[in-house]
Every structure is written in C-alpha cells, then in structure tokens.
XYZ file of C-alpha atoms in Angstrom:
408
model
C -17.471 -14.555 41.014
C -18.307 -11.535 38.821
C -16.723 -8.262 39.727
C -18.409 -4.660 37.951
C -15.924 -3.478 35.848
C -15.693 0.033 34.758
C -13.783 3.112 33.939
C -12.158 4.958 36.835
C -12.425 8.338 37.503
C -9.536 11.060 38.498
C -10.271 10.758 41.860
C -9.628 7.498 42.342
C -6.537 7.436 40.891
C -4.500 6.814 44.166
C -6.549 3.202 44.494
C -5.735 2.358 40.798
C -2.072 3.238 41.317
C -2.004 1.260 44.559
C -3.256 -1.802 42.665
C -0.125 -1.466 40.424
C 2.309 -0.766 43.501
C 1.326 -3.583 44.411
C 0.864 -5.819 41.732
C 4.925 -4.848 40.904
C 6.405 -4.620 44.042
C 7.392 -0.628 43.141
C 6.822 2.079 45.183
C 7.179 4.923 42.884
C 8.269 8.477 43.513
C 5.597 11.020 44.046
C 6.804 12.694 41.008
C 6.510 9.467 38.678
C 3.032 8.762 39.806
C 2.108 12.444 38.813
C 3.894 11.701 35.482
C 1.873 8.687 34.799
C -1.337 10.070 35.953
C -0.974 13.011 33.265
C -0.487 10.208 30.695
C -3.379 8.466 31.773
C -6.647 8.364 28.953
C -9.406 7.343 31.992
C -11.845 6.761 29.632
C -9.690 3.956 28.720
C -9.069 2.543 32.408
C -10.610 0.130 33.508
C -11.046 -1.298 37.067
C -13.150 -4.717 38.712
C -14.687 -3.757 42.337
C -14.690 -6.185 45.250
C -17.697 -4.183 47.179
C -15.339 -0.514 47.421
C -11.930 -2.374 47.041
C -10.358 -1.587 43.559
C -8.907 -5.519 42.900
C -7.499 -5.426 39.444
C -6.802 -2.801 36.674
C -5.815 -2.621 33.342
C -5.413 0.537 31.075
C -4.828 1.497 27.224
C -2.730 4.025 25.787
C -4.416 5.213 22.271
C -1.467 5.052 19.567
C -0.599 5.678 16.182
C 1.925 2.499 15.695
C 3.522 1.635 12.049
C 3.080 -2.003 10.989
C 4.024 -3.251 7.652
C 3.259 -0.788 4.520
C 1.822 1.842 7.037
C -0.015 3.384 10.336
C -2.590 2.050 12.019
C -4.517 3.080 15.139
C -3.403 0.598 17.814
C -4.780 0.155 21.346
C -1.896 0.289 23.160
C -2.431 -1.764 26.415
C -0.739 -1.171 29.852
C -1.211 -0.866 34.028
C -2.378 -4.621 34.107
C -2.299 -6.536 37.321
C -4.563 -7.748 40.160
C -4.017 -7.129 43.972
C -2.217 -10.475 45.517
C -4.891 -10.602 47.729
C -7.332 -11.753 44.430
C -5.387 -13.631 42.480
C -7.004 -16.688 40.772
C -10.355 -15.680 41.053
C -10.981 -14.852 37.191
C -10.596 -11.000 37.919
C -7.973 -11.169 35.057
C -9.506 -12.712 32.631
C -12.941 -10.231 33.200
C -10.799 -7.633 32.426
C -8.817 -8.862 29.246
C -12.354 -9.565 27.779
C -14.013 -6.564 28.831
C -10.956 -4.685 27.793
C -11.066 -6.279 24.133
C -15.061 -5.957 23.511
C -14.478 -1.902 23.755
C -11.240 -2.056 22.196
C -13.239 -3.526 19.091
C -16.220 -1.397 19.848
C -14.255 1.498 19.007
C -12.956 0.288 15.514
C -9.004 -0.687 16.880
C -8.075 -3.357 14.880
C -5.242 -4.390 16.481
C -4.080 -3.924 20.484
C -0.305 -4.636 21.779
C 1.531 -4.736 24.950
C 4.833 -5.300 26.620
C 4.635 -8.192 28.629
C 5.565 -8.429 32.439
C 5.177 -11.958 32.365
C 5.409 -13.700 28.913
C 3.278 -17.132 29.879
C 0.333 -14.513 30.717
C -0.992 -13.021 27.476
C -1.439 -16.004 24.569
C -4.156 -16.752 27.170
C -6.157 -13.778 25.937
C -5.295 -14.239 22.021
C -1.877 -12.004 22.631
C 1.051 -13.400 20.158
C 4.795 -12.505 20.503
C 5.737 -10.224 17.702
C 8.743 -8.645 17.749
C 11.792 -9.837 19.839
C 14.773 -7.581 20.972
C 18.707 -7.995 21.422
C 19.951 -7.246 25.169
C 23.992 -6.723 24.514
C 26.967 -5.905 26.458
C 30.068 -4.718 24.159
C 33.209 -3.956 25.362
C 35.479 -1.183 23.921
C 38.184 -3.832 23.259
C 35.992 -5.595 21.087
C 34.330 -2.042 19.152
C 36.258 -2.768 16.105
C 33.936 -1.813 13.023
C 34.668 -3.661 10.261
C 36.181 -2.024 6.372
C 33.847 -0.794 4.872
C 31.451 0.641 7.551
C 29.265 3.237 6.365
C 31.046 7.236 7.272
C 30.473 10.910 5.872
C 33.030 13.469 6.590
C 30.322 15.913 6.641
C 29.252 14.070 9.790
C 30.487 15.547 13.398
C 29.357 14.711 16.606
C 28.072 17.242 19.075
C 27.418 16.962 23.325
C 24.020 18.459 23.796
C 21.729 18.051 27.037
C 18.843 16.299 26.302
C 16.142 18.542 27.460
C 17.848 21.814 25.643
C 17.099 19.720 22.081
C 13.789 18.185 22.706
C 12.574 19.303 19.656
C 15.079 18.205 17.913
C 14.829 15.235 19.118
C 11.488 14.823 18.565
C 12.244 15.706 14.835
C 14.356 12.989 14.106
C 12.155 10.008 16.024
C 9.352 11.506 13.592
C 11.337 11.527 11.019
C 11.856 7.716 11.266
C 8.456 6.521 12.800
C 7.059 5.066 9.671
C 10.069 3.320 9.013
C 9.892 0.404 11.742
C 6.495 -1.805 12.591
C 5.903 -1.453 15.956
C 6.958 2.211 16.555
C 4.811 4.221 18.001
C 4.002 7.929 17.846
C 4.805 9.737 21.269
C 2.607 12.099 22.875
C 4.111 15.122 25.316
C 4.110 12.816 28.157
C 5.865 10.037 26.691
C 8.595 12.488 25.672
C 8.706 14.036 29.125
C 9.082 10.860 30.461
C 11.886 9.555 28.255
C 14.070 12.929 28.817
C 13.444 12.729 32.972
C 16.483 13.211 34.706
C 15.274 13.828 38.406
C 17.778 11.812 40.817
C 14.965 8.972 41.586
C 15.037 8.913 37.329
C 18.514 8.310 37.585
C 18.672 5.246 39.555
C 22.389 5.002 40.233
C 23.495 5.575 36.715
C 24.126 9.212 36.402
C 22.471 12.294 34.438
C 20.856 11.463 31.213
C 23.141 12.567 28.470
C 23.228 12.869 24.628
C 25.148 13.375 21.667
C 23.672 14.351 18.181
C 25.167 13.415 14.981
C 24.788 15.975 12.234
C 25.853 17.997 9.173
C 26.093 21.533 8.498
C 22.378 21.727 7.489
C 20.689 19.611 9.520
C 20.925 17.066 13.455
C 20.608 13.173 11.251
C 20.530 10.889 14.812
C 20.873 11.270 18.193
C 21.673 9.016 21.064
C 20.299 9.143 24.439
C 22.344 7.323 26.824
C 23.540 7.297 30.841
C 27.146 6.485 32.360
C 27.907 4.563 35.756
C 30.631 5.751 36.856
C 33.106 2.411 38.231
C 36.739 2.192 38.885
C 38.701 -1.298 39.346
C 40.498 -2.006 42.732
C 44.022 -0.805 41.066
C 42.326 2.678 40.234
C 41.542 1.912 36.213
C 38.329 3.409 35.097
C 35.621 0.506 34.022
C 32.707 2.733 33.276
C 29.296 1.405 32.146
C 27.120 3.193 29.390
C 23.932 2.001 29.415
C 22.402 3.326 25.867
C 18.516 4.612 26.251
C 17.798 5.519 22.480
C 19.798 5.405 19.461
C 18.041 6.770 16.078
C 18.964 8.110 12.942
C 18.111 8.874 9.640
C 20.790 7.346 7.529
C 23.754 4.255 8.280
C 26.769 6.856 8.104
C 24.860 8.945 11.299
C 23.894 5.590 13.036
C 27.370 4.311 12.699
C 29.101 7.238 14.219
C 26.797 7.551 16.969
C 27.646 3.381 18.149
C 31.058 4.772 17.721
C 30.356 7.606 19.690
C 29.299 5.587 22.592
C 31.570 2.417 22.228
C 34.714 4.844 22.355
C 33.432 6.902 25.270
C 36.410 7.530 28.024
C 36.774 5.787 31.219
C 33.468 3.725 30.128
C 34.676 -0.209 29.587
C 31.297 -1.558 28.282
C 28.233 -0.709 26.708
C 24.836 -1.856 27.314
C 21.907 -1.621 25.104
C 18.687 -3.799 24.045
C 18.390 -3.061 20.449
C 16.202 -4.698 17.336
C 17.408 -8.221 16.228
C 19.123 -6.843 12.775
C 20.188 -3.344 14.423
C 23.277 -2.638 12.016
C 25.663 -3.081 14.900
C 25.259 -6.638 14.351
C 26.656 -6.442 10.612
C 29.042 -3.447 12.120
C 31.797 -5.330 14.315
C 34.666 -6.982 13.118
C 33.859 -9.815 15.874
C 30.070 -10.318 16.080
C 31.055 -12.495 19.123
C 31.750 -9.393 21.171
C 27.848 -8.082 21.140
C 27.551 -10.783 24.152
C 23.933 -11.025 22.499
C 20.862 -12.625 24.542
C 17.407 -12.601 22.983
C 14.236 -11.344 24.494
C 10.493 -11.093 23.509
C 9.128 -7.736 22.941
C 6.141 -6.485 21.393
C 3.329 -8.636 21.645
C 0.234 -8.157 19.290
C -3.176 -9.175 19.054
C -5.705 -9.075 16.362
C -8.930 -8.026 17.743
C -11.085 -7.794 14.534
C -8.635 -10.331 11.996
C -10.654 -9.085 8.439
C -9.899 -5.227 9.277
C -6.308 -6.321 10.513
C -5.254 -8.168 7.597
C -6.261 -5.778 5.348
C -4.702 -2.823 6.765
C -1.233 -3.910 6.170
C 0.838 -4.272 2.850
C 2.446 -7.839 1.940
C 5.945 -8.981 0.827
C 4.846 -11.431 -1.891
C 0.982 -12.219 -3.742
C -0.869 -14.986 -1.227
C -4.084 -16.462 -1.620
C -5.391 -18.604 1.615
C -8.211 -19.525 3.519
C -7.315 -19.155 7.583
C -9.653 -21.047 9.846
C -8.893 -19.370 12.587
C -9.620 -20.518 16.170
C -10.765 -17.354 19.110
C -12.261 -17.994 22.096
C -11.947 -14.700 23.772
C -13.369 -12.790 20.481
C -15.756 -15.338 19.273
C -16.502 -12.618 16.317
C -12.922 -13.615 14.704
C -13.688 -17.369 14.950
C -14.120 -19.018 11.434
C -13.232 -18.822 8.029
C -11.100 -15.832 6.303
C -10.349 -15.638 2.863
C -6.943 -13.470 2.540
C -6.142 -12.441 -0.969
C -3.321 -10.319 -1.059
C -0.464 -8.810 -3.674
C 2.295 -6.103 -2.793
C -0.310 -3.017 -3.280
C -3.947 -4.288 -2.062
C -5.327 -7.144 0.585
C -8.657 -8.228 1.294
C -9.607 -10.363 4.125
C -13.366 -11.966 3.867
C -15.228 -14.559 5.908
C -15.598 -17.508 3.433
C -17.201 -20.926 4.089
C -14.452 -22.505 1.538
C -12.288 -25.491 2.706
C -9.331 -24.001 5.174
C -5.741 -24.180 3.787
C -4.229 -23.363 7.409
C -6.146 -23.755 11.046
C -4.245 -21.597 13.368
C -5.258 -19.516 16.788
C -5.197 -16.249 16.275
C -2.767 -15.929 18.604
C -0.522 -17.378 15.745
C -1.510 -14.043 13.310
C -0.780 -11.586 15.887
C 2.784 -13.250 16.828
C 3.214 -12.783 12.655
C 1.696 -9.448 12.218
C 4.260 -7.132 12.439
C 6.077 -9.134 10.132
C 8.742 -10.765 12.332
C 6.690 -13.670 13.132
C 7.581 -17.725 13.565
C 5.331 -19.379 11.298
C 6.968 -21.661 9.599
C 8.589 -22.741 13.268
C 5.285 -22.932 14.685
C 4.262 -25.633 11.792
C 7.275 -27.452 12.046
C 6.109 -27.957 15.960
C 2.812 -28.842 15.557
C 1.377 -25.829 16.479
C -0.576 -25.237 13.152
C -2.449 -27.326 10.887
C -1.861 -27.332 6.713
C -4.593 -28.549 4.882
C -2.972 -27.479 1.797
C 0.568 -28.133 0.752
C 2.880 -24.869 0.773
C 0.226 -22.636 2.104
C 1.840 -22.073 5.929
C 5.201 -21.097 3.674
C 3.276 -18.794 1.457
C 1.437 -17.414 4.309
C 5.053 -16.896 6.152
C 6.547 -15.594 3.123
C 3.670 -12.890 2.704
C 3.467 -11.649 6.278
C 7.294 -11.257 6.463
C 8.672 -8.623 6.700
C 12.356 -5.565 6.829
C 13.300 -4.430 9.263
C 12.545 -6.316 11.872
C 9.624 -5.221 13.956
C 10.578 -3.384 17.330
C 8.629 -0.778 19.105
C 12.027 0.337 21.835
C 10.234 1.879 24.660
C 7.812 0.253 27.140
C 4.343 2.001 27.613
C-alpha cells in the first residue's frame, strides 16, 4: 500500500508524538514533550496517513556537524518509528526514501542518525561511522600513570550548571571543529542537556558540574550526576554517571577525569566516551576502564560526488568507486575520486572500477573512523585493482576518532 506522506503541522503535534510514545514504549513528561516540540523544524517532519491515523514519522534536525578537514551542513535525522499496529507494511521504507529525495533536494550532502536499532538503517544506505566506549572505573583502579599531562595554574571549581551556561557553551564551541561528528547546538539542545527537573533526574540526583580553569580563562568542564548508594555495613558506594566531559587542552581534561574518579563517597564512574578518549592512555591499568564497545554515529552519503569532495584526506588517493545505491539511484555508478591533503574532486567517470562497494560502505568510512580494510578482508567489497581498498582506507582515515556524544 501507498500511504501520503507529508510535513506535519503544529497542531498535530500530539498525533506525531503519540506515534513515538508508542513506537518506544516512553511516556514522556509533559514538560519533555514541550521541550522537544520547541526543537522541532516541521518543515522537516514528515508523517504517512492511514485515512486520518498518523502511522509512522520521521523528522530531521538541520546541523552544522564537523567531518574531516571541516563543517558541513548535515541533515541530522531523528523521531523515526511506525505505530505497532503498521508494522511491515512498507510505511518505513516510504519514509526513509521520501525523507532522502528532500534531504538531497535541498543540497545536504550527507544525513546521520543515532540508531535505536542497529540492523535497521544499512537498509536505507545508512553506514556505522563512529563507535563509542561505555566504561565503568572504579576509584581503586583511578591510578594515572607518570607522566600524565598537569598545570599548576589549573584549579578546579563547583559551579551549577545552569549559572555557567555560557560558559559552557564557550568551551563546546571552542572545540566543535576539532572532532568529526560534533555537532553545533542550538538553544534547545543546550536547554535540554542542562535540564534538571526531577523527571530529568531519573533516580540519579541533580545535575552537577565542575569547571577546570586558570586565572584568565574556564579550559573544560564536566557535566556529570551522582547516585547516591551505601553497602549493607554502612560504606558509601556512590555512582557518578559522567554526562559531558570537554576541554580545550590534555592538562584541563586530565584533571577533570581526576576530578570525577576521586569524587567522595562515589565508588565508580560511568561514562560512554570516544574510542581513543585520553583516559584510555591515562590509567596505570587500562584493564580497570571495564571497556565495552558500541556503535554510534551512523552516516549516509546522500549525493557521494558533493560528499567526497567536501572533506580533506590523510594521504594523496586516486580511485574509481563503482558504487552500488538502490535507495538514491542518482549515486549509483562510477566516481572518479582524486584527492591530496589540500583539494578532492569526486566525478562520475565511465573508467574501469578499482573498488565496487555500497554506499553504505562510504558512509560507515566517512567520518574517518571507518572499517574498510575489515570489510574487504570479509568479502564485503570487491578490488579490481591491487592496493586500492588500502589506499582508499588509508585516505579516508582519520584523528581523532569520530564521535558526535549526544543523541538528537
């Protein structure tokens, strides 16, 4: 069946937000709906119709995101899901397409998303991009290793968050373009991150934060909450569960871990952080991160020529992609990318391929933290030309690690 698809408008927010509910099993808080309507770009909803019924939505959040060498405008998906009631009847897949025509009839390049449910979205061309490190440290195990960046000048300060906003605000700009995958944060994201109503809280206490500066100027700040636990012989085993952690130098970033790590009456710390966050390189026993690896960011190239020539490369490459795209017929074929560390150029060509990959496979490399190589050695991708998947690889790579750190 074919369901109209189309924009919603501000009155029929309550339906769209019900489809969500649903599709998530959440029942939000007055308040938190409110918050995410005022954060909603309806021109960018979209919504299929079964007769009145709204059965499946899907929304985009219009970002300036780094990727490698710079900033791009990125369509920043979000508020996907269909009502259980019409699952499996293609309502999904109307919308992904729909949603990626306008997203490339506006000129975005390149769309991401945080995944719900990671076997959904390689369907639709999506490719994972950046991955993340979920970890659980305990204070006995905090040790930094000699050597450790420090400055004296340093001191760290108890602010509460929404007092320092701005500063706040300062610092994450001050590090945007440092990171692919960050993203720049409108008011509402802001106000959203520094909520601290009771139903924000969830059990874990008041949103709290230190800052880490110098005489002249706040260098990092870390935003963090504290569960408050005691043992059954009355000895404190606290939880801090770490929100945000940025700065603009190692000696900051180092005293704000151990800022957190040597909190009293708190046992453990829990944070997802990038894959090469310093804290990795920091303790004297890396076996005490308790590290498990997630996906994160996924990407997908909606128009591949203005994509791959948008971004800077690590190393000179010179390959034709054949690159398969059945969702966005307009990227299937032949591109020529010529690249060097200050230009790229990305051209249909009806030369002989040296790599046949879906494009799924460039958007899971984009951001420079990609698997290619991996994906070769499994069969995945096809090398008509000796070397050319590692020279591709090599190119596309990219430090630091790709990692966008808040969910939109």
């Amino acid at each position: 069946m074919s369901y109209p698809i189309r924009p919603i408008s501000e009155d029929e927010w309550s339906s769209f937000s019900g489809v969500l509910a649903e599709g998530f099993n959440w029942t939000p808080h007055p308040a938190q709906s409110e918050r995410w309507k005022a954060n909603t770009e309806f021109d960018r909803t979209l919504a299929a119709f079964d007769g009145d019924v709204i059965a499946g939505v899907t929304g985009i959040h219009s970002f300036t995101m780094t990727v490698p060498g710079g900033q791009l405008p990125v369509a920043g998906v979000t508020a996907v899901s269909v009502l259980p009631s019409h699952r499996r009847r293609g309502i999904l897949s109307q919308l992904m397409r729909r949603q990626l025509a306008d997203v490339c009839e506006r000129g975005e390049a390149v769309a991401a998303l945080y995944a719900s449910e990671a076997v959904i979205y390689g369907r639709y061309g999506y490719g994972r991009a950046s991955d993340g490190l979920s970890l659980r440290i305990p204070k006995h195990g905090s040790a930094f290793v000699a050597g450790a960046p420090s400055d004296p000048a340093l001191r760290i300060t108890v602010a509460k968050p929404a007092e320092v906003r701005a500063t706040l605000e300062s610092v994450y700009e001050s590090i945007l373009a440092e990171r692919p995958g960050q993203y720049r944060r409108n008011e509402h994201l802001w106000t959203a991150v520094l909520a601290d109503e009771e139903f924000d809280q969830d059990g874990a206490g008041a949103l709290r934060c230190v800052l880490a500066e110098d005489s002249d100027r706040v260098r990092g700040y870390a935003l963090f909450r504290v569960k408050s636990l005691w043992g059954d012989n009355g000895q404190p085993d606290g939880e801090l569960l770490l929100r945000e952690l940025y700065a603009t130098d190692p000696a900051a970033q180092a005293l704000l871990w151990q800022s957190v790590l040597n909190r009293d009456l708190v046992s453990r710390v829990r944070a997802t952080r990038p894959v090469d966050d310093p804290i990795t390189q920091w303790l004297t026993d890396v076996r005490h991160l308790n590290a498990s690896w997630g996906d994160e960011l996924w990407v997908r190239l909606v128009s591949v020529d203005a994509a791959l020539s948008s971004r800077a490369y690590s190393a000179p490459v010179d390959v034709v992609l054949e690159v398969a795209d059945d969702v966005c017929p307009w990227n299937a074929g032949r591109w020529r990318l010529t690249a060097d560390t200050t230009s790229a150029s990305c051209k249909p060509t009806d030369e002989a391929p040296d790599v046949s990959l879906p494009v799924a496979a460039l958007g899971g490399a984009y951001m420079g933290g990609g698997s290619l190589d991996a994906q070769h050695a499994a069969g995945l991708l096809t090398e008509h030309s000796a070397g050319a998947v590692r020279a591709l690889a090599t190119a596309l790579s990219w430090s630091p690690a790709p990692w966008a750190g808040l969910v939109f």
